[in-house]
Amino acid sequence: MVFVILISIVFVAELIIAFSVITNLIKFDKRIKRAAQFLEEAEPRLKELLVVVQKISAQILELIPVWLATLRQERDKIILNQAKSLISTILFWSINIKVINRIRKSKLAKAVWQGLTLVQNVI
């Protein structure tokens, strides 16, 4: 009698497990069917979208050399402006050095310098 009760408990447990597995499989099947249906409905739109993306990619591919040429021209302009600035700075400094050397050699600058040194010593 105890054996029959234990077997019946195990049988009921197996039925519950089988029922839950089958229920979950049915739910999973419904989800897969909905996903498949969604993909079938979306397929024409996806194809149209992919065609548009392909056309955009082709246009970008055609425009890249133009953009690169424009960027190179801008780069060359920037380099040229920086080179001009550097050359003018070097020229300005070289002129200033010559002027400063001439001023140092002049008698008036020497007198002013000695006067300032004298004033500094007094203070």
CSV table of C-alpha atoms in Angstrom, one decimal:
chain,number,residue,atom,x,y,z
A,1,MET,CA,0.0,0.0,0.0
A,2,VAL,CA,2.8,2.4,0.9
A,3,PHE,CA,4.5,1.5,-2.3
A,4,VAL,CA,1.4,2.4,-4.4
A,5,ILE,CA,1.2,5.8,-2.6
A,6,LEU,CA,4.8,6.6,-3.2
A,7,ILE,CA,4.5,5.6,-6.9
A,8,SER,CA,1.4,7.7,-7.2
A,9,ILE,CA,3.2,10.7,-5.7
A,10,VAL,CA,6.1,10.3,-8.1
A,11,PHE,CA,3.7,9.9,-11.0
A,12,VAL,CA,1.8,13.1,-10.0
A,13,ALA,CA,5.2,14.9,-9.7
A,14,GLU,CA,6.2,13.7,-13.2
A,15,LEU,CA,2.9,14.9,-14.5
A,16,ILE,CA,3.4,18.4,-13.0
A,17,ILE,CA,6.9,18.5,-14.5
A,18,ALA,CA,5.7,17.4,-17.9
A,19,PHE,CA,2.8,19.9,-17.8
A,20,SER,CA,5.2,22.8,-17.0
A,21,VAL,CA,7.7,21.8,-19.6
A,22,ILE,CA,5.0,21.5,-22.3
A,23,THR,CA,3.4,24.8,-21.2
A,24,ASN,CA,6.8,26.6,-21.5
A,25,LEU,CA,7.5,24.9,-24.9
A,26,ILE,CA,4.1,26.2,-26.1
A,27,LYS,CA,4.9,29.7,-24.9
A,28,PHE,CA,8.3,29.6,-26.5
A,29,ASP,CA,6.7,28.4,-29.8
A,30,LYS,CA,4.3,31.3,-29.8
A,31,ARG,CA,7.1,33.7,-29.3
A,32,ILE,CA,9.1,32.2,-32.1
A,33,LYS,CA,6.0,32.4,-34.4
A,34,ARG,CA,5.5,36.0,-33.5
A,35,ALA,CA,9.1,36.8,-34.2
A,36,ALA,CA,9.0,35.0,-37.5
A,37,GLN,CA,5.8,36.9,-38.5
A,38,PHE,CA,7.4,40.2,-37.5
A,39,LEU,CA,10.4,39.4,-39.7
A,40,GLU,CA,8.3,38.4,-42.6
A,41,GLU,CA,6.3,41.7,-42.3
A,42,ALA,CA,9.5,43.8,-41.9
A,43,GLU,CA,11.5,42.1,-44.7
A,44,PRO,CA,10.3,44.4,-47.5
A,45,ARG,CA,10.9,47.5,-45.4
A,46,LEU,CA,14.3,46.2,-44.5
A,47,LYS,CA,15.1,45.6,-48.1
A,48,GLU,CA,14.1,49.1,-49.0
A,49,LEU,CA,16.1,50.5,-46.1
A,50,LEU,CA,19.2,48.5,-47.2
A,51,VAL,CA,18.8,49.8,-50.8
A,52,VAL,CA,18.8,53.4,-49.4
A,53,VAL,CA,21.8,52.7,-47.2
A,54,GLN,CA,23.6,51.2,-50.2
A,55,LYS,CA,22.9,54.3,-52.3
A,56,ILE,CA,24.0,56.6,-49.5
A,57,SER,CA,27.2,54.6,-49.2
A,58,ALA,CA,27.8,54.9,-52.9
A,59,GLN,CA,27.3,58.7,-52.7
A,60,ILE,CA,29.6,59.0,-49.8
A,61,LEU,CA,32.2,56.9,-51.6
A,62,GLU,CA,32.0,59.4,-54.5
A,63,LEU,CA,32.3,62.4,-52.2
A,64,ILE,CA,35.2,61.2,-50.2
A,65,PRO,CA,37.9,62.2,-52.7
A,66,VAL,CA,36.4,65.7,-53.0
A,67,TRP,CA,36.3,66.1,-49.2
A,68,LEU,CA,39.9,64.8,-49.0
A,69,ALA,CA,41.0,67.3,-51.6
A,70,THR,CA,39.3,70.1,-49.7
A,71,LEU,CA,40.9,69.0,-46.5
A,72,ARG,CA,44.3,68.9,-48.1
A,73,GLN,CA,43.8,72.4,-49.5
A,74,GLU,CA,42.8,73.7,-46.0
A,75,ARG,CA,45.8,71.9,-44.5
A,76,ASP,CA,48.1,73.5,-47.0
A,77,LYS,CA,46.6,77.0,-46.3
A,78,ILE,CA,47.1,76.5,-42.6
A,79,ILE,CA,50.7,75.3,-43.1
A,80,LEU,CA,51.4,78.3,-45.5
A,81,ASN,CA,50.0,80.8,-43.0
A,82,GLN,CA,52.0,79.3,-40.2
A,83,ALA,CA,55.1,79.4,-42.3
A,84,LYS,CA,54.5,83.0,-43.2
A,85,SER,CA,54.0,83.9,-39.6
A,86,LEU,CA,57.2,82.0,-38.6
A,87,ILE,CA,59.2,83.7,-41.4
A,88,SER,CA,57.9,87.2,-40.6
A,89,THR,CA,58.7,86.6,-36.9
A,90,ILE,CA,62.3,85.5,-37.7
A,91,LEU,CA,62.7,88.6,-40.0
A,92,PHE,CA,61.3,90.9,-37.3
A,93,TRP,CA,63.6,89.5,-34.7
A,94,SER,CA,66.6,89.8,-37.0
A,95,ILE,CA,65.7,93.4,-37.8
A,96,ASN,CA,65.2,94.2,-34.1
A,97,ILE,CA,68.6,92.6,-33.2
A,98,LYS,CA,70.3,94.9,-35.8
A,99,VAL,CA,68.5,97.9,-34.5
A,100,ILE,CA,69.2,97.1,-30.9
A,101,ASN,CA,72.9,96.6,-31.7
A,102,ARG,CA,73.0,100.0,-33.5
A,103,ILE,CA,71.3,101.7,-30.5
A,104,ARG,CA,73.8,100.1,-28.1
A,105,LYS,CA,76.7,101.4,-30.2
A,106,SER,CA,75.3,105.0,-30.3
A,107,LYS,CA,76.8,107.6,-28.0
A,108,LEU,CA,73.4,108.8,-26.8
A,109,ALA,CA,72.4,105.3,-25.7
A,110,LYS,CA,75.7,104.9,-23.8
A,111,ALA,CA,75.1,108.2,-22.0
A,112,VAL,CA,71.5,107.3,-21.1
A,113,TRP,CA,72.7,103.9,-19.8
A,114,GLN,CA,75.4,105.5,-17.7
A,115,GLY,CA,72.9,108.0,-16.3
A,116,LEU,CA,70.5,105.2,-15.4
A,117,THR,CA,73.3,103.2,-13.8
A,118,LEU,CA,74.2,106.3,-11.8
A,119,VAL,CA,70.6,106.9,-10.7
A,120,GLN,CA,70.4,103.2,-9.7
A,121,ASN,CA,73.6,103.4,-7.6
A,122,VAL,CA,72.3,106.6,-5.8
A,123,ILE,CA,69.0,104.9,-5.0
